[in-house]
Amino acid sequence: DGGITQSPKYLFRKEGQNVTLSCEQNLNHDAMYWYRQDPGQGLRLIYYSQIVNDFQKGDIAEGYSVSREKKESFPLTVTSAQKNPTAFYLCASSPERGHNSNQPQHFGDGTRLSIL
Amino acid sequence: GQQVMQIPQYQHVQEGEDFTTYCNSSTTLSNIQWYKQRPGGHPVFLIQLVKSGEVKKQKRLTFQFGEAKKNSSLHITATQTTDVGTYFCASTMNYGGATNKLIFGTGTLLAVQP
């Protein structure tokens, strides 16, 4: 089955600790995205990548970092600089052929991150 | 920044009643996508509208794109408990330079009482 796999499902972070959330897709999609969702809120874009070895900041990139070394993988690191990291993190992908693509996004099941 | 506003934020209906959520923008939209997120789940793509005045139906769901392409609505006829969740609209907007990105609305949470 093709899809997006996020792991872990639940993650706890200690003060001052960096943690990395995994996102893998086997849909052969070019574009991948990371969103943050707070309780009762919409989705806010953290980072996105349209192609391997390239990524761009979204609306709330401070305190986060990403890499895109492989087409299938787009891990997100929540650094200690992110002072309020407790949230639901969603990874998504889309075929994204060209800059004017209107392709829908496919989401993973998400990772819930909490502070210890 | 560019925003897509949704109303209402929350709606509670009795099973069998109808439900409508509205999506509005101050700028002309190139398209509208609708997603549903079940409680504890992830957003799932429902449909996309691109033409002015376009109307599409999926069983009890009716999606409409305004004539001016600045608003959209999702109407559910005779709600069922399986309709519970948050409904998001989203639109592709210019994100600086030549890149267009998907901007999500604030969402409407639908609760259905049996």
Coordinates of C-alpha atoms in Angstrom, one line a residue:
Chain A
D1 CA 0.0 0.0 0.0
G2 CA 1.3 3.5 -0.9
G3 CA 1.2 6.1 1.8
I4 CA 3.0 8.3 4.3
T5 CA 4.4 6.9 7.5
Q6 CA 5.1 9.0 10.5
S7 CA 6.9 7.8 13.6
P8 CA 6.8 7.7 16.5
K9 CA 3.0 8.2 17.1
Y10 CA 3.8 9.7 20.6
L11 CA 7.0 11.5 21.7
F12 CA 8.1 13.1 24.9
R13 CA 10.8 15.7 25.0
K14 CA 12.8 16.8 28.0
E15 CA 13.9 20.4 28.5
G16 CA 16.9 21.3 26.4
Q17 CA 16.6 18.2 24.2
N18 CA 16.4 18.0 20.4
V19 CA 14.0 15.4 19.0
T20 CA 13.5 14.2 15.5
L21 CA 10.2 13.2 13.9
S22 CA 10.3 10.8 11.0
C23 CA 8.3 11.0 7.8
E24 CA 8.6 8.5 5.0
Q25 CA 6.5 8.3 1.8
N26 CA 6.4 5.7 -0.9
L27 CA 4.1 7.6 -3.2
N28 CA 7.0 8.9 -5.4
H29 CA 5.8 12.4 -4.6
D30 CA 8.2 15.3 -5.2
A31 CA 6.9 17.7 -2.5
M32 CA 6.8 17.1 1.2
Y33 CA 5.5 19.4 4.0
W34 CA 5.5 19.6 7.8
Y35 CA 2.6 21.2 9.7
R36 CA 1.9 21.9 13.3
Q37 CA -1.6 21.7 14.7
D38 CA -2.5 23.0 18.2
P39 CA -5.7 21.9 19.9
G40 CA -8.7 23.3 18.2
Q41 CA -6.6 25.1 15.7
G42 CA -5.9 24.8 12.0
L43 CA -2.7 23.7 10.3
R44 CA 0.4 26.0 10.2
L45 CA 3.2 25.3 7.8
I46 CA 6.6 24.8 9.3
Y47 CA 8.8 23.7 6.4
Y48 CA 8.3 22.4 2.9
S49 CA 10.5 20.8 0.2
Q50 CA 9.7 20.7 -3.5
I51 CA 12.7 18.5 -4.5
V52 CA 15.5 16.5 -3.0
N53 CA 18.3 18.6 -1.3
D54 CA 16.1 21.7 -1.2
F55 CA 13.6 23.0 1.4
Q56 CA 12.0 26.3 2.4
K57 CA 10.8 27.9 5.6
G58 CA 7.1 28.1 6.2
D59 CA 5.2 30.4 8.5
I60 CA 6.6 29.1 11.8
A61 CA 10.1 27.7 11.1
E62 CA 11.8 29.1 14.1
G63 CA 13.0 26.4 16.5
Y64 CA 12.7 23.7 13.8
S65 CA 15.1 22.2 11.2
V66 CA 14.6 19.7 8.3
S67 CA 16.6 17.8 5.8
R68 CA 15.7 16.2 2.4
E69 CA 18.5 13.9 1.5
K70 CA 16.2 11.4 -0.1
K71 CA 13.0 11.8 -2.1
E72 CA 11.2 9.4 0.3
S73 CA 12.3 11.0 3.6
F74 CA 11.7 14.4 5.2
P75 CA 12.6 14.3 8.9
L76 CA 11.8 17.2 11.2
T77 CA 14.0 18.1 14.2
V78 CA 12.4 20.1 17.0
T79 CA 15.2 21.9 18.7
S80 CA 15.6 23.2 22.2
A81 CA 15.1 26.7 20.8
Q82 CA 11.4 25.8 20.2
K83 CA 10.0 26.9 23.6
N84 CA 6.5 25.6 23.1
P85 CA 6.8 22.4 21.2
T86 CA 3.7 20.6 22.5
A87 CA 1.5 20.0 19.5
F88 CA 0.3 17.5 16.9
Y89 CA 2.8 17.4 14.0
L90 CA 1.6 16.3 10.5
C91 CA 3.7 15.4 7.5
A92 CA 2.2 15.6 4.0
S93 CA 3.2 15.1 0.4
S94 CA 2.0 15.9 -3.0
P95 CA 3.0 15.2 -6.6
E96 CA 3.8 18.9 -7.1
R97 CA 4.7 19.0 -10.8
G98 CA 5.6 22.6 -11.5
H99 CA 5.2 25.7 -9.5
N100 CA 1.5 26.2 -10.2
S101 CA 0.4 22.7 -9.1
N102 CA -3.0 22.4 -7.5
Q103 CA -2.4 18.8 -6.3
P104 CA -4.1 17.7 -3.1
Q105 CA -1.9 16.8 -0.2
H106 CA -1.7 13.3 1.4
F107 CA -1.2 13.3 5.2
G108 CA 0.5 10.9 7.6
D109 CA -1.1 9.8 10.9
G110 CA 0.8 12.4 12.8
T111 CA 3.1 12.6 15.8
R112 CA 1.9 14.0 19.2
L113 CA 4.8 15.7 20.9
S114 CA 4.7 16.6 24.6
I115 CA 7.1 18.2 27.1
L116 CA 8.1 16.2 30.2
Chain B
G1 CA -0.4 37.4 5.5
Q2 CA -2.8 35.7 3.2
Q3 CA -5.7 34.1 5.0
V4 CA -8.7 31.9 4.4
M5 CA -11.3 32.3 7.1
Q6 CA -13.9 29.7 8.0
I7 CA -17.2 30.1 9.8
P8 CA -18.5 28.8 12.1
Q9 CA -15.6 27.6 14.3
Y10 CA -17.9 25.0 15.9
Q11 CA -21.4 23.6 15.2
H12 CA -23.4 21.1 17.1
V13 CA -26.4 19.5 15.3
Q14 CA -28.9 16.7 16.0
E15 CA -28.5 13.7 13.7
G16 CA -30.6 14.3 10.6
E17 CA -30.2 18.1 10.6
D18 CA -28.3 19.8 7.8
F19 CA -24.9 21.5 8.3
T20 CA -23.0 24.2 6.3
T21 CA -19.5 25.6 6.7
Y22 CA -18.3 28.7 4.8
C23 CA -14.9 29.7 3.6
N24 CA -14.0 33.3 2.7
S25 CA -11.1 35.1 1.3
S26 CA -10.4 38.8 0.6
T27 CA -8.5 37.8 -2.6
T28 CA -9.5 35.8 -5.6
L29 CA -8.7 32.1 -5.1
S30 CA -7.3 29.9 -7.9
N31 CA -8.9 26.8 -6.4
I32 CA -10.5 25.5 -3.2
Q33 CA -9.8 22.1 -1.7
W34 CA -11.8 20.6 1.2
Y35 CA -10.4 18.2 3.8
K36 CA -12.0 16.3 6.7
Q37 CA -10.2 15.4 9.9
R38 CA -11.8 12.9 12.2
P39 CA -11.1 13.4 15.9
G40 CA -7.6 12.1 16.6
G41 CA -6.9 11.6 12.9
H42 CA -5.3 13.3 10.0
P43 CA -6.8 15.5 7.3
V44 CA -8.2 13.6 4.3
F45 CA -8.7 15.2 1.0
L46 CA -12.4 15.3 -0.1
I47 CA -12.6 17.4 -3.3
Q48 CA -11.2 20.3 -5.3
L49 CA -13.1 23.1 -7.1
V50 CA -11.4 25.3 -9.7
K51 CA -14.2 27.0 -11.8
S52 CA -16.2 30.0 -10.9
G53 CA -19.7 28.9 -9.7
E54 CA -18.7 25.3 -9.7
V55 CA -20.9 22.8 -7.7
K56 CA -19.9 19.3 -7.0
K57 CA -21.7 16.6 -5.0
Q58 CA -20.5 13.5 -3.1
K59 CA -23.5 11.7 -1.7
R60 CA -24.9 13.9 1.0
L61 CA -22.1 16.5 0.6
T62 CA -22.4 19.5 -1.7
F63 CA -19.5 21.7 -2.4
Q64 CA -19.8 25.1 -4.0
F65 CA -17.3 27.7 -5.3
G66 CA -18.5 31.3 -5.5
E67 CA -18.9 33.2 -8.7
A68 CA -16.2 35.7 -7.7
K69 CA -14.0 32.8 -6.5
K70 CA -13.6 34.4 -3.1
N71 CA -15.8 32.0 -1.1
S72 CA -16.8 28.4 -0.9
S73 CA -19.2 26.3 1.1
L74 CA -19.7 22.7 2.1
H75 CA -23.2 21.6 2.9
I76 CA -24.1 18.3 4.5
T77 CA -27.7 17.1 4.1
A78 CA -29.1 15.0 6.9
T79 CA -26.0 14.6 9.1
Q80 CA -25.0 11.3 10.5
T81 CA -22.7 10.5 13.4
T82 CA -20.0 9.5 10.9
D83 CA -19.9 13.1 9.7
V84 CA -18.3 14.2 13.0
G85 CA -14.9 15.9 12.6
T86 CA -13.2 19.1 11.5
Y87 CA -13.7 20.3 8.0
F88 CA -11.0 22.5 6.5
C89 CA -11.0 24.4 3.3
A90 CA -7.6 25.2 1.7
S91 CA -6.4 27.1 -1.3
T92 CA -3.3 27.4 -3.4
M93 CA -1.8 30.9 -2.9
N94 CA 1.4 32.6 -3.9
Y95 CA 3.9 32.1 -1.2
G96 CA 6.5 34.5 -2.5
G97 CA 8.2 34.4 -5.9
A98 CA 6.9 31.7 -8.2
T99 CA 6.0 29.2 -5.5
N100 CA 2.3 28.5 -4.8
K101 CA 1.5 26.8 -1.5
L102 CA -1.6 25.4 0.1
I103 CA -3.1 27.7 2.8
F104 CA -5.5 26.1 5.2
G105 CA -8.6 27.7 6.6
T106 CA -9.2 27.8 10.4
G107 CA -11.6 24.8 10.2
T108 CA -15.1 24.1 11.4
L109 CA -15.6 21.4 14.1
L110 CA -18.9 19.5 13.6
A111 CA -20.4 17.6 16.5
V112 CA -23.5 15.4 15.7
Q113 CA -25.7 14.2 18.5
P114 CA -27.5 10.9 18.0

